[in-house]
JSON list of C-alpha atoms in Angstrom, two decimals:
[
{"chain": "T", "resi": 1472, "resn": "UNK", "atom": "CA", "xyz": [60.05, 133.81, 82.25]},
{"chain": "T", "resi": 1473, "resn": "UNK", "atom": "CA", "xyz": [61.53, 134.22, 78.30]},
{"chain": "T", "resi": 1474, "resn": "UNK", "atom": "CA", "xyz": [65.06, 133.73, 77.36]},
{"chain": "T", "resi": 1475, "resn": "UNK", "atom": "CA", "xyz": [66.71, 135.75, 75.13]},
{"chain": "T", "resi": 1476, "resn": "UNK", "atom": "CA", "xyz": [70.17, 135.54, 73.39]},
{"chain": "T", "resi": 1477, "resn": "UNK", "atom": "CA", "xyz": [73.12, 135.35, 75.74]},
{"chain": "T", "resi": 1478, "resn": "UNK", "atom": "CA", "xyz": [75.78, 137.63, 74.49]},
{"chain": "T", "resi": 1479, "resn": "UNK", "atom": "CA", "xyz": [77.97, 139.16, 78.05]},
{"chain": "T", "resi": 1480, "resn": "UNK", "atom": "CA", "xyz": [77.57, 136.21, 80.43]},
{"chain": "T", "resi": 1481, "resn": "UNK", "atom": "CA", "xyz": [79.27, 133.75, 77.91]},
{"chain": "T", "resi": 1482, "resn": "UNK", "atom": "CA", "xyz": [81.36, 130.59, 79.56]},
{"chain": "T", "resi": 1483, "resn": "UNK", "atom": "CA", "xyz": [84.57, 132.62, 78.24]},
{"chain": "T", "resi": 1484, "resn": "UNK", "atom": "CA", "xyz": [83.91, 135.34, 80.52]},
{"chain": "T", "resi": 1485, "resn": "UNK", "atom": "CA", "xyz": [82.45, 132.58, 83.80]},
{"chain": "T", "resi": 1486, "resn": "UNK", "atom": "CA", "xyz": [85.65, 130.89, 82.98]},
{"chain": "T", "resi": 1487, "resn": "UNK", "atom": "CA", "xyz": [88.00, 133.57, 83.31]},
{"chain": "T", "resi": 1488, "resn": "UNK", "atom": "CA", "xyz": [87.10, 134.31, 86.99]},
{"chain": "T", "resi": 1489, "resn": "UNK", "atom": "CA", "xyz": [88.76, 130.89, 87.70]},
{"chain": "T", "resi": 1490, "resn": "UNK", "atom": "CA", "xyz": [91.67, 130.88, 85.19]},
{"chain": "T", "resi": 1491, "resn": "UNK", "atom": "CA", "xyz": [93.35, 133.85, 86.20]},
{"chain": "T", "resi": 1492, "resn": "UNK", "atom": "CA", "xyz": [93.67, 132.79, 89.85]},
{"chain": "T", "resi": 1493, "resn": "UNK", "atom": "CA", "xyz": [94.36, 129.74, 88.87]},
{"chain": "T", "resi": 1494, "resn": "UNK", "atom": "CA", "xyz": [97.26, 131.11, 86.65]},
{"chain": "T", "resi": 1495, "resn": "UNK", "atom": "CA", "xyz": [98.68, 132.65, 89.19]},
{"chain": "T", "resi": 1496, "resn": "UNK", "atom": "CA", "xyz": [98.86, 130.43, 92.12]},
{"chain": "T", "resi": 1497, "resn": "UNK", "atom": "CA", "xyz": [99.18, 127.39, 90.13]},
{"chain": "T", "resi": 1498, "resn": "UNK", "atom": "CA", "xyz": [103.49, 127.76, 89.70]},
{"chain": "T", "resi": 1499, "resn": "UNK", "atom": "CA", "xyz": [103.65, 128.37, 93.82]},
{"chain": "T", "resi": 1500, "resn": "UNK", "atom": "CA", "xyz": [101.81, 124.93, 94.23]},
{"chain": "T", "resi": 1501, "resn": "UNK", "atom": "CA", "xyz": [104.21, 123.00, 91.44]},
{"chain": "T", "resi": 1502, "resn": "UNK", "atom": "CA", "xyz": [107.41, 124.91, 92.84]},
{"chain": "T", "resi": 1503, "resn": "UNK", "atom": "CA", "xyz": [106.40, 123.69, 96.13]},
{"chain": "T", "resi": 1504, "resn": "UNK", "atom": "CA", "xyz": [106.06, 120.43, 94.98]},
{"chain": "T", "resi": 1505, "resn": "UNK", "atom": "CA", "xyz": [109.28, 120.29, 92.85]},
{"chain": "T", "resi": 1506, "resn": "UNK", "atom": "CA", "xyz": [111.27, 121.28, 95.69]},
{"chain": "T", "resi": 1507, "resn": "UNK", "atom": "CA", "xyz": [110.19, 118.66, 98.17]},
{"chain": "T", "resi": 1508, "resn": "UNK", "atom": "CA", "xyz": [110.84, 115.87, 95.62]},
{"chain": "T", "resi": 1509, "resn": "UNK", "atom": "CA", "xyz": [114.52, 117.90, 95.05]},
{"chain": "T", "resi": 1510, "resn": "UNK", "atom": "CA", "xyz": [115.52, 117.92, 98.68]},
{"chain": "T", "resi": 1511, "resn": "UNK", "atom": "CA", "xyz": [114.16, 114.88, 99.60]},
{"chain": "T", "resi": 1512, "resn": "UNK", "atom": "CA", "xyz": [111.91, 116.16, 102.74]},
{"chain": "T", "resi": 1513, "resn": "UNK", "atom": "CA", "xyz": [110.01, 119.13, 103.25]},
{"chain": "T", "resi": 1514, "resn": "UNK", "atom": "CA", "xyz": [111.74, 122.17, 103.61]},
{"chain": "T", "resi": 1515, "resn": "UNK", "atom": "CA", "xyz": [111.53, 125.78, 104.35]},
{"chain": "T", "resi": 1516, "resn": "UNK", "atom": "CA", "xyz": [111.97, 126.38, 100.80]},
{"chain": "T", "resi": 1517, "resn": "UNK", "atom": "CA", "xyz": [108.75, 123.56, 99.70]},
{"chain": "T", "resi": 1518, "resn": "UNK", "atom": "CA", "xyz": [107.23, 124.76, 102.57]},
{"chain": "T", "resi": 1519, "resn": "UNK", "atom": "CA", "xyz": [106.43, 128.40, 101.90]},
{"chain": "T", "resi": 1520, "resn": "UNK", "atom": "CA", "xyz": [105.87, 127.40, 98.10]},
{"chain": "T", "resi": 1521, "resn": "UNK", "atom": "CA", "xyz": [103.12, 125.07, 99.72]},
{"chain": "T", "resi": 1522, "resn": "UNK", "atom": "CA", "xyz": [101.77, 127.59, 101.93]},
{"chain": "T", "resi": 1523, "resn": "UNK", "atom": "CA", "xyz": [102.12, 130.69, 99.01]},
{"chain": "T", "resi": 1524, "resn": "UNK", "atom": "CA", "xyz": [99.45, 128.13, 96.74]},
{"chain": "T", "resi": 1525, "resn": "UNK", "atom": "CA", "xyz": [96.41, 128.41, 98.44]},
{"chain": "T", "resi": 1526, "resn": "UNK", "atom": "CA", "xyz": [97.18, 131.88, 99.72]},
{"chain": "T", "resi": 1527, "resn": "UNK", "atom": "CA", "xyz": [97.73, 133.40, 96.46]},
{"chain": "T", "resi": 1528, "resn": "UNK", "atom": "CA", "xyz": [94.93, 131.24, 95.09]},
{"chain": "T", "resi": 1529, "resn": "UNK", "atom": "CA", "xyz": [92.38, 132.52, 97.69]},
{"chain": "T", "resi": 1530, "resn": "UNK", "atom": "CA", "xyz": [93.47, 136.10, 97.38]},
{"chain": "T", "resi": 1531, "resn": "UNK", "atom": "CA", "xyz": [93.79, 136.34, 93.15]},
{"chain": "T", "resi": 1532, "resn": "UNK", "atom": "CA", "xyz": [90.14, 134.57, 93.59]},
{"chain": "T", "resi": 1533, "resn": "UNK", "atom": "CA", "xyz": [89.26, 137.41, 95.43]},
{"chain": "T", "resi": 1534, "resn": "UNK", "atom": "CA", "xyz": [90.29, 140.02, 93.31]},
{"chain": "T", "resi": 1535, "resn": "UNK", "atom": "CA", "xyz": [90.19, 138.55, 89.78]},
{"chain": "T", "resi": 1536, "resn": "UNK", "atom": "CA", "xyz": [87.08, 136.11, 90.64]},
{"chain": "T", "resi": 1537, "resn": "UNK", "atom": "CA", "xyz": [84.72, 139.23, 88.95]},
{"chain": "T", "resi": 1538, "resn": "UNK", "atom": "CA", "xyz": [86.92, 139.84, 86.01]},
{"chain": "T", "resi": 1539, "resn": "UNK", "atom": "CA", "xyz": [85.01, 142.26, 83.69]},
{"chain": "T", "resi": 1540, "resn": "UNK", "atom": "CA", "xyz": [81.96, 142.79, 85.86]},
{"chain": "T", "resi": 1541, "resn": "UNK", "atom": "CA", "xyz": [81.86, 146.19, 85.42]},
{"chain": "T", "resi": 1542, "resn": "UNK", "atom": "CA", "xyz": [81.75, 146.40, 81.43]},
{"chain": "T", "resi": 1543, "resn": "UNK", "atom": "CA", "xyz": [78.98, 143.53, 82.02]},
{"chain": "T", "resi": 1544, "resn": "UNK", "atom": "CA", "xyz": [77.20, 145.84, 84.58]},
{"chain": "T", "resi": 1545, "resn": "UNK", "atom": "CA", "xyz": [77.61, 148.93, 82.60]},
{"chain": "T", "resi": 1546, "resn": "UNK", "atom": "CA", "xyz": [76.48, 147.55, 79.07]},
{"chain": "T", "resi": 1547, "resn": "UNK", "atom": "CA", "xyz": [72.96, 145.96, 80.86]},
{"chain": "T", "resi": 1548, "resn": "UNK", "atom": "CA", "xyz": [72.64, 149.24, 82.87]},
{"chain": "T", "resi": 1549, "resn": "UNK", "atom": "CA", "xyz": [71.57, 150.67, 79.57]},
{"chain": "T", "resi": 1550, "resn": "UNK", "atom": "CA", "xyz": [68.92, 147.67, 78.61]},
{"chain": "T", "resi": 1551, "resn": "UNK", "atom": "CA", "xyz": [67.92, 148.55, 81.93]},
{"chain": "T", "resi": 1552, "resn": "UNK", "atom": "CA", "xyz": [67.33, 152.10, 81.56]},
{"chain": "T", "resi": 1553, "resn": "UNK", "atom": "CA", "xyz": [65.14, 151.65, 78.71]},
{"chain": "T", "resi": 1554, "resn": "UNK", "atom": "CA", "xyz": [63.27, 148.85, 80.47]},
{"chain": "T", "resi": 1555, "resn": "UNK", "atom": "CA", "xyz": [62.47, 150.40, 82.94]},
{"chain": "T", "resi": 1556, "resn": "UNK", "atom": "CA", "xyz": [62.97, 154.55, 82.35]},
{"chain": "T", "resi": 1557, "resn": "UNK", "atom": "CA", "xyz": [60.80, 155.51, 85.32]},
{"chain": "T", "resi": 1558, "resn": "UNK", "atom": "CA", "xyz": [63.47, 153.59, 87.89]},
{"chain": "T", "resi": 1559, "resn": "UNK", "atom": "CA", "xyz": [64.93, 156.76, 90.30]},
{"chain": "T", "resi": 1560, "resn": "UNK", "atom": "CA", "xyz": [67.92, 155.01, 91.41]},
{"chain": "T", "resi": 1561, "resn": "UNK", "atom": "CA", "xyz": [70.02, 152.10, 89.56]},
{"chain": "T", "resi": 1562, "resn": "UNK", "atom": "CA", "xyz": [68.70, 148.87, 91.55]},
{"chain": "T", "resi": 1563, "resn": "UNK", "atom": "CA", "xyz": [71.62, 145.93, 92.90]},
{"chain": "T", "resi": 1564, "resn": "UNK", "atom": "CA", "xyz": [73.83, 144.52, 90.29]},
{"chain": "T", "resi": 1565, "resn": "UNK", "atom": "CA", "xyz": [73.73, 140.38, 91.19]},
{"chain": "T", "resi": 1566, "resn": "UNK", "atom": "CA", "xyz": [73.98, 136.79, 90.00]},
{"chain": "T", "resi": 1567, "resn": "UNK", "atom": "CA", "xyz": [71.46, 134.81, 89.97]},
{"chain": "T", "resi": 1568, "resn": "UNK", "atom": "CA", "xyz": [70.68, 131.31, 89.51]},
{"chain": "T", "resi": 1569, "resn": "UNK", "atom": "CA", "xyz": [67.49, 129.12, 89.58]},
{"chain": "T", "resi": 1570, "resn": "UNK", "atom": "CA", "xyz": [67.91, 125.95, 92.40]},
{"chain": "T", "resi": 1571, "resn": "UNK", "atom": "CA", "xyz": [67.57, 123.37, 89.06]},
{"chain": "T", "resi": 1572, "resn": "UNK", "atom": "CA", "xyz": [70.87, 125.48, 87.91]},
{"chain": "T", "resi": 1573, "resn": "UNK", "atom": "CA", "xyz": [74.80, 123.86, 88.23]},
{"chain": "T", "resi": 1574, "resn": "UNK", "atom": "CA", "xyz": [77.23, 125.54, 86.41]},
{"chain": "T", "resi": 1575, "resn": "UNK", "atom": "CA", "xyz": [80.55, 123.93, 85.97]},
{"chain": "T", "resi": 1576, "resn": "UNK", "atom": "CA", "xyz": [82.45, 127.21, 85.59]},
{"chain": "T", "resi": 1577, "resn": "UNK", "atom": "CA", "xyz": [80.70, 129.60, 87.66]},
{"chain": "T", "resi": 1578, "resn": "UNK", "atom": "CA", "xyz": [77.67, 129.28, 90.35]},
{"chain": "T", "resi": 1579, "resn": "UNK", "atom": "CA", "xyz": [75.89, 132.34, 88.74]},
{"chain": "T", "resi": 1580, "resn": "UNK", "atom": "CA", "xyz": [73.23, 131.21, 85.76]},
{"chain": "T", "resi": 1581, "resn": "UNK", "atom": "CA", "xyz": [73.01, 135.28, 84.80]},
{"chain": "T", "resi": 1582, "resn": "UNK", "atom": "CA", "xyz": [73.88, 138.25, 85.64]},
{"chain": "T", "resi": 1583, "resn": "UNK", "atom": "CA", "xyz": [71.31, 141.35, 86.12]},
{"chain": "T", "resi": 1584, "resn": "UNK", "atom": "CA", "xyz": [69.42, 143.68, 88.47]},
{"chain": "T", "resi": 1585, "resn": "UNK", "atom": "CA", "xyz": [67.69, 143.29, 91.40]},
{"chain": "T", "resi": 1586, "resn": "UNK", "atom": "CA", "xyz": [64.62, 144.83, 91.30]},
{"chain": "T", "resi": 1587, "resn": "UNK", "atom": "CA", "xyz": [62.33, 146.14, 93.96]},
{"chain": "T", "resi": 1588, "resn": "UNK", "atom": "CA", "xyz": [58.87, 147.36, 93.41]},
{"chain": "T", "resi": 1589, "resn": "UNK", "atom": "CA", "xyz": [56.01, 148.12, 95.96]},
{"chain": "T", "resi": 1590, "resn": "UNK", "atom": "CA", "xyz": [54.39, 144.40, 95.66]},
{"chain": "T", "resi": 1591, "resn": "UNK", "atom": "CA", "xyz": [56.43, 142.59, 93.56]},
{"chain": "T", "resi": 1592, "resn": "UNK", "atom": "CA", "xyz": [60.34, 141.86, 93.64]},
{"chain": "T", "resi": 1593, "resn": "UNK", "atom": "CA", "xyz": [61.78, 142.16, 89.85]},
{"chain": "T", "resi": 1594, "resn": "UNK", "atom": "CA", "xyz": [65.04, 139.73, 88.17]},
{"chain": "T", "resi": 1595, "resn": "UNK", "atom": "CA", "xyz": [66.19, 141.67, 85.05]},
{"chain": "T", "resi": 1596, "resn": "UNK", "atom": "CA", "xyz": [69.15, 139.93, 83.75]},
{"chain": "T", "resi": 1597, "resn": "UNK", "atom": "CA", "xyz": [70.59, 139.41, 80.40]},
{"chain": "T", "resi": 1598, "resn": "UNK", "atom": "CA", "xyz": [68.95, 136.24, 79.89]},
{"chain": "T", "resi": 1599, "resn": "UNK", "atom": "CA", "xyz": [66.38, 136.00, 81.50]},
{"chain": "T", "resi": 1600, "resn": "UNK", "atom": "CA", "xyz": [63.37, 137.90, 83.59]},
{"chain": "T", "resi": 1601, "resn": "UNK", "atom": "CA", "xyz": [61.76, 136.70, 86.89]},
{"chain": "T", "resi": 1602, "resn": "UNK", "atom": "CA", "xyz": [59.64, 138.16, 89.20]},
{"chain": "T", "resi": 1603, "resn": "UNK", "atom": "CA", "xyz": [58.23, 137.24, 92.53]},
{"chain": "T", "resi": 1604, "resn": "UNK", "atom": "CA", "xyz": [54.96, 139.04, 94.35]},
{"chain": "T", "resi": 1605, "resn": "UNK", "atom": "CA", "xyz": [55.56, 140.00, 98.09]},
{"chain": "T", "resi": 1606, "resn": "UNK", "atom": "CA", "xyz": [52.60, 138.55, 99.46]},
{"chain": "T", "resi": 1607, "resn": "UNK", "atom": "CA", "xyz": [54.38, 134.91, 97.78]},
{"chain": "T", "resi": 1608, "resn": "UNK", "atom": "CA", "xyz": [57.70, 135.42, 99.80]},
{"chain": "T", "resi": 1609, "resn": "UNK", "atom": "CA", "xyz": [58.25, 133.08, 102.70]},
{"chain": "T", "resi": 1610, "resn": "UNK", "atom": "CA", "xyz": [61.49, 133.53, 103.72]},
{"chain": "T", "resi": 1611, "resn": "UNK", "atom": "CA", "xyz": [64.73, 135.34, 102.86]},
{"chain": "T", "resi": 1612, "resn": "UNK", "atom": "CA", "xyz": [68.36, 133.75, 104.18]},
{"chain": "T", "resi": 1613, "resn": "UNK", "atom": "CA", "xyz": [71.91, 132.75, 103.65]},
{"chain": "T", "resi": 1614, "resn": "UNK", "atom": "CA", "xyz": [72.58, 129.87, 101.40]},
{"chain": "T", "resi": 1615, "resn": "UNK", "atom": "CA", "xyz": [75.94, 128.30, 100.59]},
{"chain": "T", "resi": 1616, "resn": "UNK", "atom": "CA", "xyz": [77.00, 128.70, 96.71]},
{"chain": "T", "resi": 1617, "resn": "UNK", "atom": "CA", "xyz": [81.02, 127.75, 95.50]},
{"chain": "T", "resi": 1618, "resn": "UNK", "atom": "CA", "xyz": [82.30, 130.86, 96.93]},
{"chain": "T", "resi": 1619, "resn": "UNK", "atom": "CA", "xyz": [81.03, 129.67, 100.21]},
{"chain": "T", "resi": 1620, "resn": "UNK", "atom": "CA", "xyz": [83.97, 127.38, 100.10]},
{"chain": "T", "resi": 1621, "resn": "UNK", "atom": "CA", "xyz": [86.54, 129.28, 100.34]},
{"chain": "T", "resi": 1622, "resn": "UNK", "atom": "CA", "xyz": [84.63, 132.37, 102.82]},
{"chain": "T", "resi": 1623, "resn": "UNK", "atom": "CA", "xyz": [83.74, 134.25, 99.54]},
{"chain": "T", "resi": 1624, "resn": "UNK", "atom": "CA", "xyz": [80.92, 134.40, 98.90]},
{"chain": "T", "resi": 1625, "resn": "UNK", "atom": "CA", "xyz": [77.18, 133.14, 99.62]},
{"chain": "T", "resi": 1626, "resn": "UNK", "atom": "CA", "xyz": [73.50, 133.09, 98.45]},
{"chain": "T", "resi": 1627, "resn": "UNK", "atom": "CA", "xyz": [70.93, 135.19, 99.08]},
{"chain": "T", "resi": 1628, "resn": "UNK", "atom": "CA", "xyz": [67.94, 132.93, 99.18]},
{"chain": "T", "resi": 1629, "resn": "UNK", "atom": "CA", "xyz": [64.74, 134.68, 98.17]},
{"chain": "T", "resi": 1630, "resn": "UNK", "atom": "CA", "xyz": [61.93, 131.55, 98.81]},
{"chain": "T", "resi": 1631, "resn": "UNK", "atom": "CA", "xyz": [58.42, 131.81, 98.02]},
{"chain": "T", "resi": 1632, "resn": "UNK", "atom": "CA", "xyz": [54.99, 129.90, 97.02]},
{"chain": "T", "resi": 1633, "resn": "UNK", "atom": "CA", "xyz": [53.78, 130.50, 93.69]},
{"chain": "T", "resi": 1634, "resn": "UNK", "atom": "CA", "xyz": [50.95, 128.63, 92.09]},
{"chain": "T", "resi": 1635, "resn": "UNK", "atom": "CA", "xyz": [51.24, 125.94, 95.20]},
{"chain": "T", "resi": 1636, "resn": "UNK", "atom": "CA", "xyz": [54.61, 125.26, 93.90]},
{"chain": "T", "resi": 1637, "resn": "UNK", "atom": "CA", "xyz": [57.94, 126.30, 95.87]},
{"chain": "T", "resi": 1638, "resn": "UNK", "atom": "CA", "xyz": [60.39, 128.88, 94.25]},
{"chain": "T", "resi": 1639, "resn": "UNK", "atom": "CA", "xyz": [63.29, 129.89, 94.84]},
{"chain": "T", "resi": 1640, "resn": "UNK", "atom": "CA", "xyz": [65.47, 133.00, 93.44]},
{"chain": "T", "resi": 1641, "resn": "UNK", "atom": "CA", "xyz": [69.21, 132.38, 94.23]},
{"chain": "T", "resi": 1642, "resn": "UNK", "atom": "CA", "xyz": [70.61, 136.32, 93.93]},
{"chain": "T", "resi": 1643, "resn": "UNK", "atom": "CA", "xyz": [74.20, 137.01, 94.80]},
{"chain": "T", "resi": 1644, "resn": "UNK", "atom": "CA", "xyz": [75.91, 140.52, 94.84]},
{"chain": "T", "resi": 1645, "resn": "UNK", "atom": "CA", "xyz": [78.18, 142.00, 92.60]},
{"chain": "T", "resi": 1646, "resn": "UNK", "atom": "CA", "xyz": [78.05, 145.42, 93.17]},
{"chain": "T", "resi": 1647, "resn": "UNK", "atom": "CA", "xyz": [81.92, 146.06, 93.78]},
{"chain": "T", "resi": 1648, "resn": "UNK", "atom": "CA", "xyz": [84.90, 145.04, 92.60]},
{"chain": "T", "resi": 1649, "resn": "UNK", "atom": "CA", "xyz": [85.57, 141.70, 95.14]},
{"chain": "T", "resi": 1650, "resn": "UNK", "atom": "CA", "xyz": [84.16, 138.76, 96.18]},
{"chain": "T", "resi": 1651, "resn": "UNK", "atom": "CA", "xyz": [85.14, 139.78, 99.80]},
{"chain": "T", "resi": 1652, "resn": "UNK", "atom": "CA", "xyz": [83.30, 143.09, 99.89]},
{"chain": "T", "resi": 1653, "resn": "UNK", "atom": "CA", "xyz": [80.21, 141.55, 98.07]},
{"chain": "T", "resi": 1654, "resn": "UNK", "atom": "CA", "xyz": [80.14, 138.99, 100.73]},
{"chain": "T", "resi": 1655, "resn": "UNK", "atom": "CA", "xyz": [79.32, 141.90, 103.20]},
{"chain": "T", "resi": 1656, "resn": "UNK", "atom": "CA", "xyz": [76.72, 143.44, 100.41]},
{"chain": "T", "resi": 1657, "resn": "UNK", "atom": "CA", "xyz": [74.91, 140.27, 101.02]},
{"chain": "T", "resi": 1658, "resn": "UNK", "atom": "CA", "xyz": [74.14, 141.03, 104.30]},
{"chain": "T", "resi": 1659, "resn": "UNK", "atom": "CA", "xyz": [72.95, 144.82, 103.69]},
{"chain": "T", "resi": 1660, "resn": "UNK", "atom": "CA", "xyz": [70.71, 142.91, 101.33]},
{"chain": "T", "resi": 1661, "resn": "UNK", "atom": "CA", "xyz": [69.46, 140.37, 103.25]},
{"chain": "T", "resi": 1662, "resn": "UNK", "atom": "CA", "xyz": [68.28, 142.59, 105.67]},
{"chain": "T", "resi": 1663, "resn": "UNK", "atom": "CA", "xyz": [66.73, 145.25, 103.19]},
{"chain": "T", "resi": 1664, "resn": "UNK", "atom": "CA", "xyz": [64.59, 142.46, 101.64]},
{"chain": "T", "resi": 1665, "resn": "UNK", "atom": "CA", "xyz": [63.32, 141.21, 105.17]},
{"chain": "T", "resi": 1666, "resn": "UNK", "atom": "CA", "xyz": [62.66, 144.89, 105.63]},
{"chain": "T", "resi": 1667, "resn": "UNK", "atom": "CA", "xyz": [60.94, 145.35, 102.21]},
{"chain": "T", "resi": 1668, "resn": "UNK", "atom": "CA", "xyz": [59.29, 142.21, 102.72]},
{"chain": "T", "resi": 1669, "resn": "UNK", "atom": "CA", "xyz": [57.45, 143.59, 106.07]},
{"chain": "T", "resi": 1670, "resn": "UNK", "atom": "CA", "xyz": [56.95, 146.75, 104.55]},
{"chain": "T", "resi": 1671, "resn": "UNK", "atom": "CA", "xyz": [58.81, 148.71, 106.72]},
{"chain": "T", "resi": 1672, "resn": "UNK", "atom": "CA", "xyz": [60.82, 150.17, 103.96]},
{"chain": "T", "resi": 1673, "resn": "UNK", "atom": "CA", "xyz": [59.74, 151.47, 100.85]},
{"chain": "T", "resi": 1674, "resn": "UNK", "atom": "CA", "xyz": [60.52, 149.68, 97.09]}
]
């Protein structure tokens, strides 16, 4: 694995997947609050401010949690083209994370392709490059992440034996435009890789 210079994936860009929701369902949550200490009890009013927080929170997550994912995924659909120039079809756009990653502002370490060749199972992200033979795999599943949470989001676990030593590649969707529909790309890839993996599909 080599790490290069990080130029799309920068904590500006992680952070503004949780600022803009937060922007927007943060004044629903204070009004709600406002008005209860106003009246005196919990109204109708503080009520529906209360309930419009998390609502607006969970839904703006949803659709502004990915902010600029598809400049990110266009620009590094290029480096990938010359990478790999032989590739007939663009592989999965994910996030990815190593287990020994925790990221403050957003569960993905970097952002890349998912890769899959006949015997080996490619990483090419903007920072870094990790691959993982077949025979090596163990298992493939579901792992919680942050957007687990809130019914998001989750891993897809990719868990091997390399060397005698356990590995792990943490790979997450982000092929369209919301957390939601990724969610459901997760399990179209789950089962592809278990498919792959028993070599019942082709790379």
């Amino acid at each position: 694995m080599r790490v290069v210079a990080r130029k799309l994936w920068s904590p500006w860009r992680k952070a503004m997947g949780n600022l803009l929701p937060a922007l927007l369902c943060l004044p629903f949550g204070v009004a709600g609050i406002l008005l209860y200490r106003h009246d005196g009890s919990l109204t109708i009013r503080s009520l529906l401010m209360l309930i419009a927080f998390p609502s607006v929170g969970w839904l703006a997550t949803n659709l502004l949690g990915l902010c600029g994912n598809s400049e990110m995924k266009r620009l590094l659909a290029r480096r990938l083209a010359t990478a790999y120039p032989d590739l007939a079809e663009e592989p999965l756009f994910v996030g990815f994370a190593r287990p020994s990653y925790y990221g403050f502002l957003d569960p993905h370490e970097d952002v890349g392709f998912l890769i899959l060749h006949s015997q080996k199972i490619d990483f090419y992200g903007e920072s870094l490059r990790f691959d993982l033979p077949r025979t090596s795999i163990t298992d493939i599943r579901f792992r919680p992440n942050p957007h687990s949470w809130v019914m998001l989001g989750r891993w897809v676990s990719i868990e091997g034996v390399l060397d005698g030593k356990p590995v792990r590649m943490l790979v997450e969707p982000r092929k369209h435009g919301t957390l939601l529909a990724n969610r459901a790309e997760s399990a179209k890839l789950r089962d592809r890789l278990k498919k792959w993996r028993a070599g019942t599909i082709d790379s």
